[in-house]
Short mmCIF file of N, CA and C in Angstrom, two decimals:
data_model
loop_
_atom_site.label_atom_id
_atom_site.label_comp_id
_atom_site.label_asym_id
_atom_site.label_seq_id
_atom_site.Cartn_x
_atom_site.Cartn_y
_atom_site.Cartn_z
N UNK N 5 0.82 -1.19 0.00
CA UNK N 5 0.00 0.00 0.00
C UNK N 5 0.87 1.25 0.00
N UNK N 6 1.91 1.27 0.82
CA UNK N 6 2.79 2.43 0.90
C UNK N 6 3.43 2.70 -0.45
N UNK N 7 3.87 1.64 -1.14
CA UNK N 7 4.52 1.83 -2.43
C UNK N 7 3.55 2.47 -3.43
N UNK N 8 2.32 1.97 -3.50
CA UNK N 8 1.39 2.50 -4.49
C UNK N 8 0.98 3.94 -4.15
N UNK N 9 0.88 4.28 -2.86
CA UNK N 9 0.57 5.66 -2.48
C UNK N 9 1.68 6.61 -2.91
N UNK N 10 2.94 6.22 -2.67
CA UNK N 10 4.05 7.09 -3.06
C UNK N 10 4.17 7.17 -4.57
N UNK N 11 3.92 6.07 -5.26
CA UNK N 11 3.98 6.10 -6.72
C UNK N 11 2.86 6.95 -7.29
N UNK N 12 1.65 6.88 -6.68
CA UNK N 12 0.55 7.73 -7.13
C UNK N 12 0.91 9.20 -6.93
N UNK N 13 1.58 9.52 -5.82
CA UNK N 13 1.99 10.90 -5.56
C UNK N 13 3.01 11.37 -6.59
N UNK N 14 3.96 10.51 -6.94
CA UNK N 14 4.96 10.86 -7.96
C UNK N 14 4.29 11.08 -9.30
N UNK N 15 3.39 10.18 -9.69
CA UNK N 15 2.69 10.34 -10.96
C UNK N 15 1.87 11.64 -10.97
N UNK N 16 1.21 11.97 -9.84
CA UNK N 16 0.43 13.20 -9.76
C UNK N 16 1.33 14.42 -9.88
N UNK N 17 2.51 14.38 -9.24
CA UNK N 17 3.45 15.50 -9.35
C UNK N 17 3.92 15.65 -10.79
N UNK N 18 4.18 14.55 -11.46
CA UNK N 18 4.65 14.61 -12.84
C UNK N 18 3.57 15.19 -13.75
N UNK N 19 2.30 14.77 -13.52
CA UNK N 19 1.21 15.31 -14.33
C UNK N 19 1.07 16.80 -14.11
N UNK N 20 1.14 17.24 -12.84
CA UNK N 20 1.06 18.67 -12.55
C UNK N 20 2.23 19.41 -13.16
N UNK N 21 3.41 18.80 -13.09
CA UNK N 21 4.62 19.39 -13.63
C UNK N 21 4.51 19.56 -15.14
N UNK N 22 3.87 18.59 -15.80
CA UNK N 22 3.77 18.64 -17.26
C UNK N 22 2.70 19.61 -17.73
N UNK N 23 1.79 20.04 -16.84
CA UNK N 23 0.82 21.06 -17.22
C UNK N 23 1.57 22.30 -17.66
N UNK N 24 1.02 23.03 -18.58
CA UNK N 24 1.69 24.23 -19.04
C UNK N 24 2.28 24.08 -20.42
N UNK N 25 2.19 22.87 -21.00
CA UNK N 25 2.59 22.75 -22.40
C UNK N 25 1.59 23.54 -23.22
N UNK N 26 2.03 24.13 -24.31
CA UNK N 26 1.15 24.92 -25.18
C UNK N 26 -0.05 24.09 -25.59
N UNK N 27 -1.20 24.77 -25.73
CA UNK N 27 -2.41 24.09 -26.17
C UNK N 27 -2.26 23.52 -27.57
N UNK N 28 -1.32 24.06 -28.38
CA UNK N 28 -1.13 23.59 -29.74
C UNK N 28 -0.46 22.23 -29.79
N UNK N 29 0.10 21.79 -28.68
CA UNK N 29 0.83 20.53 -28.67
C UNK N 29 -0.13 19.38 -28.50
N UNK N 30 0.26 18.25 -29.04
CA UNK N 30 -0.51 17.03 -28.82
C UNK N 30 0.47 15.89 -28.62
N UNK N 31 0.08 14.92 -27.80
CA UNK N 31 0.94 13.77 -27.54
C UNK N 31 0.99 12.88 -28.77
N UNK N 32 2.14 12.26 -28.99
CA UNK N 32 2.32 11.33 -30.09
C UNK N 32 3.02 10.10 -29.56
N UNK N 33 2.62 8.92 -30.03
CA UNK N 33 3.30 7.70 -29.64
C UNK N 33 4.52 7.44 -30.50
N UNK N 34 4.84 8.35 -31.42
CA UNK N 34 5.94 8.13 -32.36
C UNK N 34 7.26 7.89 -31.64
N UNK N 35 7.45 8.47 -30.47
CA UNK N 35 8.72 8.32 -29.78
C UNK N 35 8.73 7.29 -28.70
N UNK N 36 7.71 6.46 -28.61
CA UNK N 36 7.67 5.44 -27.56
C UNK N 36 8.55 4.28 -27.98
N UNK N 37 9.86 4.55 -28.05
CA UNK N 37 10.83 3.55 -28.46
C UNK N 37 10.86 2.41 -27.45
N UNK N 38 10.81 1.19 -27.91
CA UNK N 38 10.91 -0.01 -27.09
C UNK N 38 9.86 -0.07 -25.99
N UNK N 39 8.77 0.71 -26.13
CA UNK N 39 7.71 0.69 -25.13
C UNK N 39 8.16 1.23 -23.79
N UNK N 40 9.09 2.18 -23.77
CA UNK N 40 9.64 2.67 -22.51
C UNK N 40 8.91 3.90 -21.99
N UNK N 41 7.82 4.29 -22.66
CA UNK N 41 7.00 5.35 -22.11
C UNK N 41 7.35 6.75 -22.55
N UNK N 42 8.30 6.94 -23.44
CA UNK N 42 8.65 8.27 -23.90
C UNK N 42 7.60 8.72 -24.88
N UNK N 43 6.87 9.74 -24.55
CA UNK N 43 5.92 10.34 -25.46
C UNK N 43 6.55 11.62 -25.98
N UNK N 44 6.77 11.69 -27.26
CA UNK N 44 7.33 12.91 -27.83
C UNK N 44 6.23 13.96 -27.90
N UNK N 45 6.62 15.17 -28.06
CA UNK N 45 5.68 16.26 -28.24
C UNK N 45 5.65 16.62 -29.70
N UNK N 46 4.49 16.57 -30.31
CA UNK N 46 4.35 16.98 -31.70
C UNK N 46 3.50 18.23 -31.73
N UNK N 47 3.85 19.16 -32.58
CA UNK N 47 3.12 20.42 -32.67
C UNK N 47 2.06 20.33 -33.74
N UNK N 48 0.83 20.71 -33.40
CA UNK N 48 -0.23 20.76 -34.40
C UNK N 48 0.14 21.82 -35.43
N UNK N 49 -0.17 21.56 -36.68
CA UNK N 49 0.12 22.54 -37.71
C UNK N 49 1.43 22.25 -38.43
N UNK N 50 2.29 21.40 -37.89
CA UNK N 50 3.51 21.01 -38.59
C UNK N 50 3.17 19.82 -39.47
N UNK N 51 3.65 19.82 -40.67
CA UNK N 51 3.39 18.71 -41.58
C UNK N 51 3.88 17.41 -40.96
N UNK N 52 2.99 16.45 -40.84
CA UNK N 52 3.36 15.14 -40.32
C UNK N 52 3.66 15.13 -38.84
N UNK N 53 3.36 16.19 -38.09
CA UNK N 53 3.60 16.21 -36.65
C UNK N 53 5.07 16.11 -36.32
N UNK N 54 5.86 17.09 -36.75
CA UNK N 54 7.31 17.08 -36.54
C UNK N 54 7.64 16.87 -35.07
N UNK N 55 8.60 16.01 -34.80
CA UNK N 55 9.00 15.70 -33.44
C UNK N 55 9.84 16.85 -32.89
N UNK N 56 9.53 17.25 -31.67
CA UNK N 56 10.17 18.40 -31.04
C UNK N 56 11.56 18.11 -30.51
N UNK N 57 11.76 16.97 -29.91
CA UNK N 57 13.01 16.76 -29.18
C UNK N 57 13.68 15.45 -29.53
N UNK N 58 15.01 15.46 -29.33
CA UNK N 58 15.76 14.22 -29.43
C UNK N 58 16.64 14.10 -28.19
N UNK N 59 16.91 12.87 -27.80
CA UNK N 59 17.71 12.58 -26.62
C UNK N 59 18.98 11.85 -27.05
N UNK N 60 20.10 12.18 -26.39
CA UNK N 60 21.36 11.51 -26.69
C UNK N 60 22.27 11.55 -25.47
N UNK N 61 23.34 10.79 -25.53
CA UNK N 61 24.40 10.79 -24.51
C UNK N 61 23.86 10.53 -23.09
N UNK N 62 22.96 9.57 -22.95
CA UNK N 62 22.44 9.20 -21.64
C UNK N 62 23.52 8.46 -20.87
N UNK N 63 23.87 8.97 -19.68
CA UNK N 63 24.95 8.39 -18.88
C UNK N 63 24.58 8.38 -17.40
N UNK N 64 25.22 7.47 -16.68
CA UNK N 64 25.12 7.43 -15.22
C UNK N 64 26.52 7.52 -14.66
N UNK N 65 26.64 8.01 -13.41
CA UNK N 65 27.97 8.14 -12.81
C UNK N 65 28.49 6.82 -12.26
N UNK N 66 27.70 5.75 -12.38
CA UNK N 66 28.13 4.43 -11.92
C UNK N 66 27.33 3.37 -12.65
N UNK N 67 27.90 2.19 -12.79
CA UNK N 67 27.17 1.07 -13.38
C UNK N 67 26.75 0.06 -12.32
N UNK N 68 27.37 0.13 -11.13
CA UNK N 68 26.99 -0.70 -9.99
C UNK N 68 26.70 0.21 -8.81
N UNK N 69 25.77 -0.22 -7.97
CA UNK N 69 25.41 0.59 -6.82
C UNK N 69 24.97 -0.29 -5.66
N UNK N 70 25.06 0.28 -4.46
CA UNK N 70 24.56 -0.36 -3.25
C UNK N 70 23.42 0.46 -2.69
N UNK N 71 22.77 -0.02 -1.63
CA UNK N 71 21.59 0.63 -1.07
C UNK N 71 21.81 2.06 -0.57
N UNK N 72 23.03 2.41 -0.20
CA UNK N 72 23.29 3.75 0.33
C UNK N 72 23.75 4.74 -0.73
N UNK N 73 23.80 4.32 -1.98
CA UNK N 73 24.32 5.18 -3.05
C UNK N 73 23.26 6.10 -3.63
N UNK N 74 23.75 7.22 -4.14
CA UNK N 74 22.96 8.14 -4.95
C UNK N 74 23.46 7.93 -6.38
N UNK N 75 22.55 7.79 -7.32
CA UNK N 75 22.93 7.56 -8.71
C UNK N 75 22.58 8.83 -9.50
N UNK N 76 23.58 9.39 -10.17
CA UNK N 76 23.40 10.63 -10.92
C UNK N 76 23.39 10.32 -12.41
N UNK N 77 22.41 10.86 -13.10
CA UNK N 77 22.24 10.64 -14.53
C UNK N 77 22.33 11.97 -15.27
N UNK N 78 22.75 11.92 -16.51
CA UNK N 78 22.66 13.09 -17.37
C UNK N 78 22.30 12.62 -18.78
N UNK N 79 21.59 13.48 -19.49
CA UNK N 79 21.17 13.20 -20.86
C UNK N 79 21.12 14.54 -21.59
N UNK N 80 21.46 14.52 -22.86
CA UNK N 80 21.38 15.72 -23.67
C UNK N 80 20.05 15.72 -24.42
N UNK N 81 19.32 16.83 -24.31
CA UNK N 81 18.04 16.98 -24.99
C UNK N 81 18.19 18.11 -25.99
N UNK N 82 17.76 17.87 -27.22
CA UNK N 82 17.87 18.85 -28.30
C UNK N 82 16.50 19.16 -28.87
N UNK N 83 16.21 20.44 -29.06
CA UNK N 83 15.00 20.87 -29.74
C UNK N 83 15.25 20.75 -31.24
N UNK N 84 14.66 19.77 -31.87
CA UNK N 84 14.85 19.55 -33.30
C UNK N 84 13.79 20.25 -34.13
N UNK N 85 12.88 20.94 -33.47
CA UNK N 85 11.84 21.68 -34.19
C UNK N 85 12.33 23.06 -34.58
N UNK N 86 11.43 23.84 -35.16
CA UNK N 86 11.81 25.18 -35.55
C UNK N 86 11.03 26.25 -34.79
N UNK N 87 10.56 25.86 -33.59
CA UNK N 87 9.93 26.79 -32.65
C UNK N 87 10.44 26.50 -31.25
N UNK N 88 10.42 27.52 -30.37
CA UNK N 88 10.75 27.24 -28.97
C UNK N 88 9.73 26.25 -28.40
N UNK N 89 10.15 25.47 -27.42
CA UNK N 89 9.22 24.52 -26.83
C UNK N 89 9.68 24.05 -25.47
N UNK N 90 8.77 23.37 -24.78
CA UNK N 90 9.04 22.81 -23.46
C UNK N 90 9.05 21.30 -23.57
N UNK N 91 9.85 20.67 -22.71
CA UNK N 91 9.95 19.21 -22.68
C UNK N 91 10.02 18.74 -21.24
N UNK N 92 9.22 17.74 -20.90
CA UNK N 92 9.33 17.09 -19.60
C UNK N 92 10.28 15.90 -19.79
N UNK N 93 11.39 15.92 -19.09
CA UNK N 93 12.39 14.86 -19.17
C UNK N 93 12.07 13.88 -18.04
N UNK N 94 11.67 12.66 -18.40
CA UNK N 94 11.17 11.67 -17.44
C UNK N 94 12.13 10.49 -17.36
N UNK N 95 12.59 10.18 -16.16
CA UNK N 95 13.49 9.04 -15.92
C UNK N 95 12.70 7.91 -15.29
N UNK N 96 12.69 6.75 -15.96
CA UNK N 96 11.98 5.57 -15.49
C UNK N 96 12.95 4.47 -15.10
N UNK N 97 12.50 3.59 -14.18
CA UNK N 97 13.29 2.40 -13.84
C UNK N 97 12.43 1.16 -14.05
N UNK N 98 13.11 0.06 -14.36
CA UNK N 98 12.50 -1.26 -14.43
C UNK N 98 13.42 -2.23 -13.71
N UNK N 99 12.86 -3.00 -12.77
CA UNK N 99 13.61 -4.03 -12.06
C UNK N 99 13.54 -5.29 -12.92
N UNK N 100 14.69 -5.72 -13.45
CA UNK N 100 14.71 -6.82 -14.42
C UNK N 100 14.23 -8.13 -13.81
N UNK N 101 14.66 -8.45 -12.59
CA UNK N 101 14.25 -9.70 -11.95
C UNK N 101 14.14 -9.47 -10.46
N UNK N 102 12.94 -9.57 -9.93
CA UNK N 102 12.71 -9.37 -8.49
C UNK N 102 11.98 -10.59 -7.94
N UNK N 103 12.03 -10.76 -6.62
CA UNK N 103 11.39 -11.92 -6.00
C UNK N 103 9.87 -11.86 -6.13
N UNK N 104 9.32 -10.67 -6.28
CA UNK N 104 7.91 -10.52 -6.64
C UNK N 104 7.90 -9.66 -7.90
N UNK N 105 6.76 -9.45 -8.47
CA UNK N 105 6.69 -8.67 -9.71
C UNK N 105 6.21 -7.25 -9.40
N UNK N 106 7.15 -6.30 -9.23
CA UNK N 106 6.73 -4.92 -9.04
C UNK N 106 6.27 -4.35 -10.38
N UNK N 107 5.77 -3.11 -10.35
CA UNK N 107 5.37 -2.47 -11.60
C UNK N 107 6.49 -2.58 -12.62
N UNK N 108 6.13 -2.79 -13.87
CA UNK N 108 7.11 -2.96 -14.93
C UNK N 108 7.99 -1.73 -15.10
N UNK N 109 7.41 -0.55 -15.01
CA UNK N 109 8.16 0.69 -15.21
C UNK N 109 7.65 1.71 -14.21
N UNK N 110 8.60 2.38 -13.53
CA UNK N 110 8.20 3.36 -12.52
C UNK N 110 8.96 4.66 -12.74
N UNK N 111 8.23 5.76 -12.66
CA UNK N 111 8.83 7.09 -12.79
C UNK N 111 9.67 7.36 -11.56
N UNK N 112 10.94 7.77 -11.77
CA UNK N 112 11.86 7.98 -10.65
C UNK N 112 12.30 9.43 -10.48
N UNK N 113 12.41 10.18 -11.57
CA UNK N 113 12.84 11.58 -11.49
C UNK N 113 12.38 12.29 -12.75
N UNK N 114 12.25 13.59 -12.66
CA UNK N 114 11.84 14.35 -13.84
C UNK N 114 12.31 15.79 -13.73
N UNK N 115 12.36 16.46 -14.86
CA UNK N 115 12.68 17.88 -14.93
C UNK N 115 11.93 18.43 -16.14
N UNK N 116 11.63 19.70 -16.11
CA UNK N 116 10.96 20.35 -17.23
C UNK N 116 11.89 21.45 -17.74
N UNK N 117 12.14 21.44 -19.05
CA UNK N 117 13.05 22.43 -19.62
C UNK N 117 12.36 23.14 -20.79
N UNK N 118 12.88 24.30 -21.11
CA UNK N 118 12.42 25.04 -22.28
C UNK N 118 13.63 25.26 -23.18
N UNK N 119 13.47 24.96 -24.46
CA UNK N 119 14.58 25.06 -25.42
C UNK N 119 14.16 25.88 -26.64
N UNK N 120 15.11 26.62 -27.16
CA UNK N 120 14.94 27.32 -28.42
C UNK N 120 15.21 26.34 -29.57
N UNK N 121 14.79 26.66 -30.80
CA UNK N 121 15.09 25.78 -31.93
C UNK N 121 16.59 25.49 -32.03
N UNK N 122 16.94 24.25 -32.28
CA UNK N 122 18.32 23.77 -32.41
C UNK N 122 19.15 23.89 -31.13
N UNK N 123 18.54 24.26 -30.02
CA UNK N 123 19.27 24.34 -28.74
C UNK N 123 19.35 22.96 -28.11
N UNK N 124 20.50 22.66 -27.50
CA UNK N 124 20.70 21.42 -26.74
C UNK N 124 21.04 21.78 -25.30
N UNK N 125 20.62 20.92 -24.38
CA UNK N 125 20.95 21.14 -22.99
C UNK N 125 21.17 19.80 -22.31
N UNK N 126 22.19 19.76 -21.44
CA UNK N 126 22.42 18.57 -20.63
C UNK N 126 21.52 18.67 -19.40
N UNK N 127 20.72 17.65 -19.17
CA UNK N 127 19.80 17.61 -18.04
C UNK N 127 20.33 16.58 -17.05
N UNK N 128 20.39 16.98 -15.78
CA UNK N 128 20.90 16.10 -14.72
C UNK N 128 19.75 15.69 -13.80
N UNK N 129 19.70 14.40 -13.51
CA UNK N 129 18.69 13.83 -12.63
C UNK N 129 19.38 12.90 -11.65
N UNK N 130 18.87 12.81 -10.43
CA UNK N 130 19.46 11.94 -9.41
C UNK N 130 18.39 11.06 -8.79
N UNK N 131 18.81 9.84 -8.41
CA UNK N 131 17.92 8.88 -7.77
C UNK N 131 18.69 8.22 -6.63
N UNK N 132 18.07 8.15 -5.47
CA UNK N 132 18.63 7.38 -4.37
C UNK N 132 18.41 5.90 -4.67
N UNK N 133 19.42 5.07 -4.41
CA UNK N 133 19.28 3.63 -4.68
C UNK N 133 18.07 3.06 -3.94
N UNK N 134 17.80 3.53 -2.74
CA UNK N 134 16.66 3.00 -1.99
C UNK N 134 15.32 3.38 -2.63
N UNK N 135 15.33 4.42 -3.48
CA UNK N 135 14.11 4.76 -4.21
C UNK N 135 13.77 3.71 -5.27
N UNK N 136 14.70 2.81 -5.55
CA UNK N 136 14.45 1.73 -6.50
C UNK N 136 13.85 0.50 -5.82
N UNK N 137 13.66 0.58 -4.51
CA UNK N 137 13.10 -0.54 -3.74
C UNK N 137 11.61 -0.72 -4.05
N UNK N 138 11.09 -1.88 -3.71
CA UNK N 138 9.67 -2.20 -3.86
C UNK N 138 9.17 -2.76 -2.54
N UNK N 139 7.85 -2.77 -2.35
CA UNK N 139 7.26 -3.34 -1.14
C UNK N 139 7.16 -4.85 -1.31
N UNK N 140 7.78 -5.60 -0.37
CA UNK N 140 7.72 -7.07 -0.45
C UNK N 140 6.38 -7.57 0.07
N UNK N 141 6.21 -8.88 0.16
CA UNK N 141 4.92 -9.45 0.57
C UNK N 141 4.55 -9.09 2.01
N UNK N 142 5.54 -8.75 2.85
CA UNK N 142 5.26 -8.29 4.21
C UNK N 142 5.07 -6.77 4.27
N UNK N 143 5.19 -6.09 3.14
CA UNK N 143 5.00 -4.64 3.11
C UNK N 143 6.28 -3.85 3.43
N UNK N 144 7.41 -4.56 3.57
CA UNK N 144 8.68 -3.87 3.84
C UNK N 144 9.33 -3.44 2.53
N UNK N 145 9.89 -2.24 2.53
CA UNK N 145 10.61 -1.79 1.34
C UNK N 145 11.85 -2.64 1.20
N UNK N 146 12.08 -3.14 -0.03
CA UNK N 146 13.13 -4.11 -0.31
C UNK N 146 13.87 -3.73 -1.60
N UNK N 147 15.18 -3.75 -1.50
CA UNK N 147 16.02 -3.58 -2.69
C UNK N 147 16.83 -4.86 -2.81
N UNK N 148 16.75 -5.50 -3.97
CA UNK N 148 17.44 -6.78 -4.17
C UNK N 148 18.57 -6.64 -5.18
N UNK N 149 19.59 -7.48 -4.99
CA UNK N 149 20.67 -7.57 -5.97
C UNK N 149 20.08 -7.86 -7.34
N UNK N 150 20.71 -7.29 -8.35
CA UNK N 150 20.26 -7.61 -9.70
C UNK N 150 20.28 -6.41 -10.61
N UNK N 151 19.75 -6.60 -11.80
CA UNK N 151 19.79 -5.59 -12.86
C UNK N 151 18.58 -4.68 -12.83
N UNK N 152 18.84 -3.42 -13.14
CA UNK N 152 17.80 -2.41 -13.31
C UNK N 152 18.05 -1.74 -14.65
N UNK N 153 16.98 -1.51 -15.39
CA UNK N 153 17.08 -0.74 -16.62
C UNK N 153 16.52 0.65 -16.34
N UNK N 154 17.33 1.66 -16.63
CA UNK N 154 16.91 3.05 -16.48
C UNK N 154 16.66 3.58 -17.89
N UNK N 155 15.58 4.35 -18.06
CA UNK N 155 15.21 4.82 -19.39
C UNK N 155 14.79 6.28 -19.34
N UNK N 156 15.21 7.02 -20.37
CA UNK N 156 14.79 8.41 -20.55
C UNK N 156 14.78 8.69 -22.05
N UNK N 157 13.66 9.18 -22.55
CA UNK N 157 13.58 9.59 -23.94
C UNK N 157 14.02 8.56 -24.96
N UNK N 158 13.72 7.30 -24.74
CA UNK N 158 14.10 6.25 -25.68
C UNK N 158 15.52 5.74 -25.50
N UNK N 159 16.28 6.32 -24.59
CA UNK N 159 17.65 5.89 -24.28
C UNK N 159 17.58 5.00 -23.04
N UNK N 160 18.40 3.95 -22.99
CA UNK N 160 18.40 3.06 -21.82
C UNK N 160 19.81 2.78 -21.34
N UNK N 161 19.90 2.48 -20.05
CA UNK N 161 21.14 2.04 -19.40
C UNK N 161 20.79 0.88 -18.49
N UNK N 162 21.68 -0.09 -18.38
CA UNK N 162 21.48 -1.17 -17.41
C UNK N 162 22.47 -0.98 -16.28
N UNK N 163 21.94 -0.98 -15.05
CA UNK N 163 22.75 -0.84 -13.84
C UNK N 163 22.59 -2.10 -13.00
N UNK N 164 23.57 -2.34 -12.13
CA UNK N 164 23.56 -3.55 -11.30
C UNK N 164 23.59 -3.17 -9.82
N UNK N 165 22.58 -3.62 -9.07
CA UNK N 165 22.58 -3.47 -7.61
C UNK N 165 23.42 -4.60 -7.05
N UNK N 166 24.43 -4.26 -6.20
CA UNK N 166 25.37 -5.28 -5.73
C UNK N 166 25.10 -5.80 -4.33
N UNK N 167 24.02 -5.33 -3.67
CA UNK N 167 23.68 -5.91 -2.35
C UNK N 167 22.21 -5.66 -2.03
N UNK N 168 21.68 -6.55 -1.17
CA UNK N 168 20.27 -6.45 -0.77
C UNK N 168 20.12 -5.46 0.38
N UNK N 169 18.88 -4.94 0.52
CA UNK N 169 18.54 -4.06 1.63
C UNK N 169 17.06 -4.22 1.93
N UNK N 170 16.73 -4.24 3.22
CA UNK N 170 15.32 -4.26 3.66
C UNK N 170 15.14 -3.18 4.72
N UNK N 171 13.99 -2.54 4.65
CA UNK N 171 13.66 -1.49 5.61
C UNK N 171 13.28 -2.12 6.94
#
């Protein structure tokens, strides 16, 4: 219950955060690469719904982590359109193999940026390793050894948790 309440709060914050996109914008599934949840922003009135942003150079400051670590990510976002625009940069995690089946993909961090045409910006996001934990069958927050896939804007990284932790 605790996990779903906190996840609902994160999703609500992200929705509120994403409010303020121009009314001319509409969501497009064109950028949902590999089903990782990246929705590109397409502008109404552009021929074929030109995609606003591209993501590149997704990196983390570590490939292995323990329960007490902070993991720092950066990604370059470029406005590929010919108008200024806003983009919500959303970082998701997926636990590749857990003792129970937590949600397939969970929002972990986000930022909202505004870019001019052809402008690029490096966006930095951080996640506490314990924020990758899930509620076990007893309701205790649990982080298990194993692989996690982190995704932002169609870019992915695989990280390895090197030790277990229980709350």
